[in-house]
mmCIF file of C-alpha atoms in Angstrom:
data_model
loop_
_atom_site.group_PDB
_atom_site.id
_atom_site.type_symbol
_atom_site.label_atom_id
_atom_site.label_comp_id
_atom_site.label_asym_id
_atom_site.label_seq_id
_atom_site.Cartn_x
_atom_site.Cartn_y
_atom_site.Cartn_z
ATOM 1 C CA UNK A 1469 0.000 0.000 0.000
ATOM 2 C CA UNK A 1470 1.389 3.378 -1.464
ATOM 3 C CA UNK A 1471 0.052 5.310 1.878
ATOM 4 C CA UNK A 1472 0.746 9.623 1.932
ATOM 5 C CA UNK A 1473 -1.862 10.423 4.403
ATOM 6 C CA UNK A 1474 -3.585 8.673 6.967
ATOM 7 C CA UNK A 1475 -7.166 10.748 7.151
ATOM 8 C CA UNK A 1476 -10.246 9.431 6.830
ATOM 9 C CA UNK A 1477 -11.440 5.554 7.375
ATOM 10 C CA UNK A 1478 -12.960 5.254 3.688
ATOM 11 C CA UNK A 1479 -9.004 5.637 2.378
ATOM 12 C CA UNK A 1480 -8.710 1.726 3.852
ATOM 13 C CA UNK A 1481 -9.490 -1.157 1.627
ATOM 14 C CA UNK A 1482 -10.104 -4.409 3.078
ATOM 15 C CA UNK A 1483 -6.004 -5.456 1.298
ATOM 16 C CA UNK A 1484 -4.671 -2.167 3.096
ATOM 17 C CA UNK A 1485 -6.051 -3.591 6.494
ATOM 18 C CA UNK A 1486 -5.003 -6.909 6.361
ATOM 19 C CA UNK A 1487 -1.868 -5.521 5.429
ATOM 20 C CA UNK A 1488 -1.804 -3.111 8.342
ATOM 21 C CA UNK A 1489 -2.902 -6.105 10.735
ATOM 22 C CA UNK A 1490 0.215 -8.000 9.940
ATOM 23 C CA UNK A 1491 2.472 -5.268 10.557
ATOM 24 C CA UNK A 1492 0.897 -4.752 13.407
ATOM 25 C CA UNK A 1493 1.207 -8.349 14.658
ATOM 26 C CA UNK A 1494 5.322 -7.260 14.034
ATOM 27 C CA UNK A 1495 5.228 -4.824 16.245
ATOM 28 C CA UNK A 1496 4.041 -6.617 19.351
ATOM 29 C CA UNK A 1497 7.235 -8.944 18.302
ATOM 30 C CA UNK A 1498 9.241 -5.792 18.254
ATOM 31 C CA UNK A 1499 8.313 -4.017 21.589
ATOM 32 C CA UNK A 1500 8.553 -7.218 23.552
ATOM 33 C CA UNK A 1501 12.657 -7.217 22.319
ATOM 34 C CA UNK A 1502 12.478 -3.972 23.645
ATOM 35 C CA UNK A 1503 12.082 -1.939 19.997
ATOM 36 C CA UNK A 1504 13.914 -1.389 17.174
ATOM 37 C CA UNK A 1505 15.797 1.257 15.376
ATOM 38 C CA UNK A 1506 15.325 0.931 12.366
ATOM 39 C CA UNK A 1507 13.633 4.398 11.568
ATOM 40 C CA UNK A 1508 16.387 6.401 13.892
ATOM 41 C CA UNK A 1509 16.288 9.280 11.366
ATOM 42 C CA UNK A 1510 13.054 10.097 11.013
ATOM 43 C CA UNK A 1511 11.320 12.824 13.439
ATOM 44 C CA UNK A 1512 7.395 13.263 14.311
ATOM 45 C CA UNK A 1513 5.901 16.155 15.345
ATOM 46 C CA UNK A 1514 2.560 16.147 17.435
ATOM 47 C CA UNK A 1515 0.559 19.134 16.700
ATOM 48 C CA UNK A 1516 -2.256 19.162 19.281
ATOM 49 C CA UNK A 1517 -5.029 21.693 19.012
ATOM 50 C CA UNK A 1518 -6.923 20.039 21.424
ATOM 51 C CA UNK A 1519 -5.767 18.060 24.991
ATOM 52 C CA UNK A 1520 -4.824 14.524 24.243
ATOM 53 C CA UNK A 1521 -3.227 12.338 26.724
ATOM 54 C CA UNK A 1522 -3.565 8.502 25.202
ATOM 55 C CA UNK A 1523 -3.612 9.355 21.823
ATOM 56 C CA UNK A 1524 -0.097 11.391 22.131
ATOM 57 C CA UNK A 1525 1.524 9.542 24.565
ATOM 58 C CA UNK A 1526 0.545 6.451 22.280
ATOM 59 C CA UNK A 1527 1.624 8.040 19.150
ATOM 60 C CA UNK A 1528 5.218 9.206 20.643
ATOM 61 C CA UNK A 1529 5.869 5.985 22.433
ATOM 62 C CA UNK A 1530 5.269 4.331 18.907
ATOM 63 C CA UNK A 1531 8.140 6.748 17.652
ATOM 64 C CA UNK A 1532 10.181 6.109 19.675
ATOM 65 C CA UNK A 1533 9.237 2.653 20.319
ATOM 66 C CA UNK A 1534 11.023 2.703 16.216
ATOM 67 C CA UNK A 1535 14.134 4.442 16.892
ATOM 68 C CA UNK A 1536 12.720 7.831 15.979
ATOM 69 C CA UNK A 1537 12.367 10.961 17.459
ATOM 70 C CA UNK A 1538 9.162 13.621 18.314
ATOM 71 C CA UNK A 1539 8.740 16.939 18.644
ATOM 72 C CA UNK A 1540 5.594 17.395 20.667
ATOM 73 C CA UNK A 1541 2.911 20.469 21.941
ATOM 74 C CA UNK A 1542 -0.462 19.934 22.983
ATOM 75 C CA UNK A 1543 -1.132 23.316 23.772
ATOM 76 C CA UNK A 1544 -0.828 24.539 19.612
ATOM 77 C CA UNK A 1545 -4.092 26.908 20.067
ATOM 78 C CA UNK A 1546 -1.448 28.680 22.669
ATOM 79 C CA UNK A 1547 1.447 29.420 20.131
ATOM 80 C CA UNK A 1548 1.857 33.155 19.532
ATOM 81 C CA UNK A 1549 1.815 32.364 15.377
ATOM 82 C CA UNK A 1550 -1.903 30.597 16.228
ATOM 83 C CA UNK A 1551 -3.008 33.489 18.600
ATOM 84 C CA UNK A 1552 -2.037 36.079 16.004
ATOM 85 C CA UNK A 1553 -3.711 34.953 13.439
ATOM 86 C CA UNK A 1554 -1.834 32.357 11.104
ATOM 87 C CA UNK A 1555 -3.874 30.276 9.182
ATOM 88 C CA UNK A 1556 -3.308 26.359 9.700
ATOM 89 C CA UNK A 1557 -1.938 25.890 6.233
ATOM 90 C CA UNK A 1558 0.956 28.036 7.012
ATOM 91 C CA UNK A 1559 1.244 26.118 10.097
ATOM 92 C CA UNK A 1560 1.705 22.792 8.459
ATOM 93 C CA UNK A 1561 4.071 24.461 5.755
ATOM 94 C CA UNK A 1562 6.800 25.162 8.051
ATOM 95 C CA UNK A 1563 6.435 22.516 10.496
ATOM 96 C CA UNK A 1564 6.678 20.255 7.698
ATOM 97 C CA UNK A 1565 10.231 21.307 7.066
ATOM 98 C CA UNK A 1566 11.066 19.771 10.674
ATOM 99 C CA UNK A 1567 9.861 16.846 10.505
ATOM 100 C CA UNK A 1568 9.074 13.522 8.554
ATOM 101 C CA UNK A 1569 5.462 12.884 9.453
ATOM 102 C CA UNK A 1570 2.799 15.503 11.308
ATOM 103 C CA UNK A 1571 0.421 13.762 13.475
ATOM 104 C CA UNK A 1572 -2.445 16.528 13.979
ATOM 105 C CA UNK A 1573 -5.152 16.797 16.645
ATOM 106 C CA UNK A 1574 -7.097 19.560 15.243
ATOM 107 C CA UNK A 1575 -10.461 21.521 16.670
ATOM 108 C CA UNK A 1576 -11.910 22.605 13.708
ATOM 109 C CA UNK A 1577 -13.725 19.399 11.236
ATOM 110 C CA UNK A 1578 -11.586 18.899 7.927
ATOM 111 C CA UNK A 1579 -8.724 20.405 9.629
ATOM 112 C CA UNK A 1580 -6.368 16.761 8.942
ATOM 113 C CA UNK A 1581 -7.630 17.388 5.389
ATOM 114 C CA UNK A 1582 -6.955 21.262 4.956
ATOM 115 C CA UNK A 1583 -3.325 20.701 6.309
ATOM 116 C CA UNK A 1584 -3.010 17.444 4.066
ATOM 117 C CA UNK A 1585 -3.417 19.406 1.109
ATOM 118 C CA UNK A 1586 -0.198 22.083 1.335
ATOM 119 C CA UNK A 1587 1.950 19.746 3.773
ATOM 120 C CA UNK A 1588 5.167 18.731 2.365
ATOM 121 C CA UNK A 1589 5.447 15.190 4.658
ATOM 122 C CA UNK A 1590 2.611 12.874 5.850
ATOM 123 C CA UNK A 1591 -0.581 14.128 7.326
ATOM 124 C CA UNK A 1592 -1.868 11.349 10.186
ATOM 125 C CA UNK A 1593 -5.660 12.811 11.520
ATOM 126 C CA UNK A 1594 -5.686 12.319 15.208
ATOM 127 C CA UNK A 1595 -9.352 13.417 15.566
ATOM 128 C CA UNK A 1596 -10.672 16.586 13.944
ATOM 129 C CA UNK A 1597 -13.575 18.989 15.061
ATOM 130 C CA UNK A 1598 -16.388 16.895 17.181
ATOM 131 C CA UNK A 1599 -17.908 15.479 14.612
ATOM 132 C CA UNK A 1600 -14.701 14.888 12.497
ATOM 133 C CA UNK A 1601 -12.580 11.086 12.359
ATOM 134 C CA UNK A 1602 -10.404 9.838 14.378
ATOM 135 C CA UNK A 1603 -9.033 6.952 12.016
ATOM 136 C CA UNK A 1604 -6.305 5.858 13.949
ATOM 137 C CA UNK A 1605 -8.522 4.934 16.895
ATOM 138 C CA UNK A 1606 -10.756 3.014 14.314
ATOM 139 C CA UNK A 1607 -7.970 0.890 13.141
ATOM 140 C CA UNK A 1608 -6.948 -0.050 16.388
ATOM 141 C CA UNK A 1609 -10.381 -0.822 16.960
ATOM 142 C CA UNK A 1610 -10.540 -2.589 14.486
ATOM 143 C CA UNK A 1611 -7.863 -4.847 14.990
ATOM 144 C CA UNK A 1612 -8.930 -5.393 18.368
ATOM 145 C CA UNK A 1613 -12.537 -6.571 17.346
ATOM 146 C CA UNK A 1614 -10.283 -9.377 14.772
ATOM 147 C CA UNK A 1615 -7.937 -10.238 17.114
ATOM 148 C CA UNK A 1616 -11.255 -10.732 20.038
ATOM 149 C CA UNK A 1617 -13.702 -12.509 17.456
ATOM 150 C CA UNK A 1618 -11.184 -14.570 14.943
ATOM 151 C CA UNK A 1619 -12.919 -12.380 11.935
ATOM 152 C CA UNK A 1620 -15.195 -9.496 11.076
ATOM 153 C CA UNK A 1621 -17.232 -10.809 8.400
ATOM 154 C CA UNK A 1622 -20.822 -11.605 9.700
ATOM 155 C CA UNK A 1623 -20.721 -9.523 13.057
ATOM 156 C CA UNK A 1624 -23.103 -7.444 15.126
ATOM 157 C CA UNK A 1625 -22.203 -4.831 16.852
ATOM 158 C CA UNK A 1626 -23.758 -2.197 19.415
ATOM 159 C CA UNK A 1627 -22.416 1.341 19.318
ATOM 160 C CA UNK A 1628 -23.824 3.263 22.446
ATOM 161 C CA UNK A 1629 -23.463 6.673 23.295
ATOM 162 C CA UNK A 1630 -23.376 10.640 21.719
ATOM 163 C CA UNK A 1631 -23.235 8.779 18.187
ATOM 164 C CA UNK A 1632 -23.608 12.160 16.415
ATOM 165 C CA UNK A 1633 -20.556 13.613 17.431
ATOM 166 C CA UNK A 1634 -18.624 10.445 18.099
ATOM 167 C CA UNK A 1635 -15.494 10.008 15.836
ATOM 168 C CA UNK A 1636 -14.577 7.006 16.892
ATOM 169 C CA UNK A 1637 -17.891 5.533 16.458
ATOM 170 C CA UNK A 1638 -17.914 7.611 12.872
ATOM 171 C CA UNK A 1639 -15.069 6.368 11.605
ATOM 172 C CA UNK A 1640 -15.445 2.616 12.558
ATOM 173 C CA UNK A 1641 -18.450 2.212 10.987
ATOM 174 C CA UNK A 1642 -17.048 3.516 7.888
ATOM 175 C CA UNK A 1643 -14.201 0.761 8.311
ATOM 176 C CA UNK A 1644 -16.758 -2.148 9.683
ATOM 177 C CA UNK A 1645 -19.042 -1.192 6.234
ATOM 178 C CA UNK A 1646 -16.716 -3.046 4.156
ATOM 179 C CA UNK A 1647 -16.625 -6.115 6.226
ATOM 180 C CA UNK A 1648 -19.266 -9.254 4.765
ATOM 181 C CA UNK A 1649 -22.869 -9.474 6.548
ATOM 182 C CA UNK A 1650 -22.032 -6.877 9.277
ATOM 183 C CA UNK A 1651 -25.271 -5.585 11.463
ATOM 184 C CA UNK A 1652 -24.324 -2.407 12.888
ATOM 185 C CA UNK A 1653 -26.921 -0.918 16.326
ATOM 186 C CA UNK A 1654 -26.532 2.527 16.840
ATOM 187 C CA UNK A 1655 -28.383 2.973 20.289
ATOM 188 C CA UNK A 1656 -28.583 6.510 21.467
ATOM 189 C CA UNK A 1657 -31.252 9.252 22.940
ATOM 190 C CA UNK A 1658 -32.999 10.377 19.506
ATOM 191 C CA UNK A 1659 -31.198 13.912 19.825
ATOM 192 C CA UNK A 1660 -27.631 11.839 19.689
ATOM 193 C CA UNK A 1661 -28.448 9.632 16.828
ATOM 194 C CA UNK A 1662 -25.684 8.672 14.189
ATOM 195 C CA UNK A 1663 -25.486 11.207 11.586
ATOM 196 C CA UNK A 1664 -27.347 11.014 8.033
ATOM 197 C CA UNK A 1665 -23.921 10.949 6.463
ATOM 198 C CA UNK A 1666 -23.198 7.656 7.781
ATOM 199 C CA UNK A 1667 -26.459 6.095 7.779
ATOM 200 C CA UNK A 1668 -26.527 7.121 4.093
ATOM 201 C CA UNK A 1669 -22.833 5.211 3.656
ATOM 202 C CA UNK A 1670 -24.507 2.635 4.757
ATOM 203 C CA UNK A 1671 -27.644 2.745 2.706
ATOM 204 C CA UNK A 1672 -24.809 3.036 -0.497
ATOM 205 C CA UNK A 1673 -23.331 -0.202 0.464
ATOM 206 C CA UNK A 1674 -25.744 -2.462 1.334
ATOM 207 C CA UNK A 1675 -25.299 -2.583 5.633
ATOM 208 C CA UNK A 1676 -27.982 -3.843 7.541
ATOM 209 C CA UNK A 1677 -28.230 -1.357 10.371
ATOM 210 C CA UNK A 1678 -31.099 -0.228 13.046
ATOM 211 C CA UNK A 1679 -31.372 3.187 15.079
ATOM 212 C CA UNK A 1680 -32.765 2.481 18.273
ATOM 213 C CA UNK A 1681 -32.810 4.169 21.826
ATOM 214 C CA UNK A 1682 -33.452 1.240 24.169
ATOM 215 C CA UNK A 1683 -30.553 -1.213 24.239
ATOM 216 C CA UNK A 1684 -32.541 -3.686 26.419
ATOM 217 C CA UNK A 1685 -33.280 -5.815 23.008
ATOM 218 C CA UNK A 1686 -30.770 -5.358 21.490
ATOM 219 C CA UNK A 1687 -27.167 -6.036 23.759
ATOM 220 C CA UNK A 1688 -28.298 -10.067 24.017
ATOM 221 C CA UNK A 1689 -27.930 -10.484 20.834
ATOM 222 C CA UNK A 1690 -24.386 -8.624 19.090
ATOM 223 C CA UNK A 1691 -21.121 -10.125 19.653
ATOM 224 C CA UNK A 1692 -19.475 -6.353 20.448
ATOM 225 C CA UNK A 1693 -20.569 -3.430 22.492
ATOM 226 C CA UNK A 1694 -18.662 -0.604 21.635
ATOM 227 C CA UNK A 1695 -19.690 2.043 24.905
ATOM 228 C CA UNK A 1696 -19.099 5.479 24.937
ATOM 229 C CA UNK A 1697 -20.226 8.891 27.015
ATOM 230 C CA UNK A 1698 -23.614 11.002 26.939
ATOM 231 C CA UNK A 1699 -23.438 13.930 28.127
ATOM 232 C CA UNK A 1700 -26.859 14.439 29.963
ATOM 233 C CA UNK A 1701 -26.536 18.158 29.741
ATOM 234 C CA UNK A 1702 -27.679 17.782 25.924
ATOM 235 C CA UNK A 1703 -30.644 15.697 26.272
ATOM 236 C CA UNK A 1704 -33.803 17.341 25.597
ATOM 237 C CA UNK A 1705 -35.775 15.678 28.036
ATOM 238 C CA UNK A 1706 -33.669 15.984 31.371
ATOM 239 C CA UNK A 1707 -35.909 13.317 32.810
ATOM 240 C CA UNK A 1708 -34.151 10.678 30.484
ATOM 241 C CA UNK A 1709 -32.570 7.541 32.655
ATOM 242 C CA UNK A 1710 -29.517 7.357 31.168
ATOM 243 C CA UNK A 1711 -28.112 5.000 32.873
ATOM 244 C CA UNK A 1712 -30.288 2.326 30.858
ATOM 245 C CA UNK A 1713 -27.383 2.876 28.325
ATOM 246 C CA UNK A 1714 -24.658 1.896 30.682
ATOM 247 C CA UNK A 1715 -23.093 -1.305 31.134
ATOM 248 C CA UNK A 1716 -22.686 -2.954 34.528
ATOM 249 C CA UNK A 1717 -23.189 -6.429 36.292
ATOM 250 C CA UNK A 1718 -26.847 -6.225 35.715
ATOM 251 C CA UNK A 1719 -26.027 -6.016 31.907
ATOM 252 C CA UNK A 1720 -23.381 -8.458 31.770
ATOM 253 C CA UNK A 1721 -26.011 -11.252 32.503
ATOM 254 C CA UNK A 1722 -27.778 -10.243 28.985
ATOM 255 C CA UNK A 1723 -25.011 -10.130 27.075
ATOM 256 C CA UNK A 1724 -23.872 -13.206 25.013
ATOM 257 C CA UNK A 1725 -21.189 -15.487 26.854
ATOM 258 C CA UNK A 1726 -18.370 -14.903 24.201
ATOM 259 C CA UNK A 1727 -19.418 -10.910 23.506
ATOM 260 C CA UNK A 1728 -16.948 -8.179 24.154
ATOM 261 C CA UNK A 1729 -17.326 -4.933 25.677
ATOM 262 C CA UNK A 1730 -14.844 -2.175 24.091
ATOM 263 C CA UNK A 1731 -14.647 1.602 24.696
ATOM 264 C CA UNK A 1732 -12.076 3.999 23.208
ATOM 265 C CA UNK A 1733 -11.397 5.435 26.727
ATOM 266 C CA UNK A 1734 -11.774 7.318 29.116
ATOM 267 C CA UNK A 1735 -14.257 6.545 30.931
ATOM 268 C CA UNK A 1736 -16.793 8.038 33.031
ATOM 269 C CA UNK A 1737 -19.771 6.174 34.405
ATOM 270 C CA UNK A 1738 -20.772 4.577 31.637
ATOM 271 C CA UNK A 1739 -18.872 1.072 32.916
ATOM 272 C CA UNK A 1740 -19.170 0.217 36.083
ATOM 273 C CA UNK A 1741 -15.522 -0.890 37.709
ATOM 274 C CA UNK A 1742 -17.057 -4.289 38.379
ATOM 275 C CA UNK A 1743 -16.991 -4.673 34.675
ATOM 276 C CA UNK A 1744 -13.339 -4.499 34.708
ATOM 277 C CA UNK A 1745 -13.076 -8.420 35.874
ATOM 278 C CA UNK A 1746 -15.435 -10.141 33.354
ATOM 279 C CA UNK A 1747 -13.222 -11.454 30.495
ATOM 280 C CA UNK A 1748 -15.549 -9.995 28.029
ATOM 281 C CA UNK A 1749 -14.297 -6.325 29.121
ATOM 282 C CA UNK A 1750 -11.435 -6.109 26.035
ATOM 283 C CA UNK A 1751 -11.291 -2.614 26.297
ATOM 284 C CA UNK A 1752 -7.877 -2.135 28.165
ATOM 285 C CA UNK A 1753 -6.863 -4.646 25.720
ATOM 286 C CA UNK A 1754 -8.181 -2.639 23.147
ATOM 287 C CA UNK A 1755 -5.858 0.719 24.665
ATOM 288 C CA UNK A 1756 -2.851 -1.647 24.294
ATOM 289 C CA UNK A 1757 -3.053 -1.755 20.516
ATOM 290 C CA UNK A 1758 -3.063 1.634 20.104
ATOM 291 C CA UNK A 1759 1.047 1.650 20.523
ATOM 292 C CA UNK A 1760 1.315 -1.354 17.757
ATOM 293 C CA UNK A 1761 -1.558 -0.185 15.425
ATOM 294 C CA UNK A 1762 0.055 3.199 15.202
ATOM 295 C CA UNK A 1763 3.632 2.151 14.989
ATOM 296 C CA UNK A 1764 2.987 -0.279 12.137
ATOM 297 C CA UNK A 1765 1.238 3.082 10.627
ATOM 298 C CA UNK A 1766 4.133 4.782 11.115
ATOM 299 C CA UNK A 1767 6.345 2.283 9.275
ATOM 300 C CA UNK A 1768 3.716 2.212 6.493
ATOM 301 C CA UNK A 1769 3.692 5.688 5.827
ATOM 302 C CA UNK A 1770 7.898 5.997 5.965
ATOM 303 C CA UNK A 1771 8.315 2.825 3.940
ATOM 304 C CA UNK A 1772 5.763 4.599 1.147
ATOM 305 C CA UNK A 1773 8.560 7.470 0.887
#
């Protein structure tokens, strides 16, 4: 795979994944030896518009995890050039000259795609806007759900939570759409839905999906939950249990026996602690791949040069 930028889900083909699952199966090889450095003269630089703690520290532990080095702010809506005015473009034009590959947190949606067009190295989107991508986190997700389940052809899965303004939920269901006889759930308060501009992906590909608000029905019967927040201050009707959307012992007993439960972290209420024992709780499993996933992205996008 000839890869320049890594910013939206739809850019994967089902080749390009497989492709970036056995690179990724590598790295676990390669930062149980302790790492490798084999990329000691490349540099990142982590441009963070927004706070980030997992996704950075992920991202620059894969770096140098490969021998490389980072340059690293995630305070960029603080830098005297941003405060004054300059535009991101002009941003990305000079960093660029520093570095081998830009991974960008940015506030604004399209932002990964605005600086992809005028940067001179690699754009990698670490979440744009809030209703943006966040592709990386996908992947990893992704690989997590293969590596849990043995496949991803013929899968249901849940996805609970403010779906509307979820990347992570956005851009897996882009990558999960082009995956054999998946059902996807999107289970939300009707004000949090999943947007039309998925749902019409969907429709264009042939994915059986439902919208629904009460996950009652629906968790006993998908092999992956995929939790994440709502933020009660944006319901409409303040009355709204939503704690009929989180997932604790209660809801363990519905679930299927060999189900997982993933969420792209952190967390708030939305799993109970207790959780945390049941074997079918992958998701600190899940926030261990994020160091492979995005190191064997790394060596993707240098090897591409």
């Amino acid at each position: 795979m000839n890869l320049t930028h890594v910013i939206q889900s739809q850019q994967f083909s089902v080749p390009n994944l497989m492709e970036l699952f056995g690179r990724t199966k590598q790295m676990e090889t390669i930062v149980q030896r302790g790492g490798t450095r084999d990329y000691d003269d490349k540099i990142m630089a982590s441009l963070f518009y927004r706070p980030s703690t997992r996704t950075r520290f992920s991202f620059e532990s894969a770096m140098y995890r490969l021998g490389g080095r980072v340059l690293s702010t995630e305070s960029a809506r603080e830098f005297s050039s941003v405060i004054e005015g300059e535009q991101l473009e002009d941003t990305i034009r000079i960093i660029g000259n520093y570095c081998d590959v830009i991974v960008l947190r940015h506030n604004e949606e399209g932002g990964a795609q605005r600086a992809a067009a005028v940067s001179p190295v690699p754009i990698i989107n670490a979440g744009d806007g809030s209703g943006g991508q966040h592709p990386t986190q996908a992947l990893l997700d992704l690989y997590t759900i293969y590596n849990e389940c043995n496949t991803l052809d013929g899968l249901s899965v849940a996805m609970i939570g403010a779906l509307d303004t979820g990347r992570t939920v956005r851009s897996l269901a882009y990558l999960l759409s082009k995956f054999d006889r998946v059902k996807l759930y999107f289970l939300a308060p009707p004000e949090m839905q999943i947007g039309q501009d998925i749902i019409n992906h969907l429709q264009e590909h042939d994915i059986s999906y439902q919208l629904e608000s009460d996950p009652s029905d629906i968790i006993p019967r998908v092999d992956v939950v995929y939790q994440t927040r709502i933020d009660r201050g944006r319901l409409e009707q303040k009355d709204v249990d939503v704690s009929q959307y989180n997932i604790n012992p209660e809801m363990l007993k519905k679930m299927k026996p060999d189900s997982i439960i993933m969420h792209p972290l952190p967390r708030s209420v939305e799993i109970d602690p207790a959780v945390d024992r049941d074997p079918r709780a992958a998701y600190f499993r899940q926030a261990s791949n994020r160091l492979f996933v995005r190191m064997a992205l790394l060596t993707m996008l240098f090897d591409s040069e």
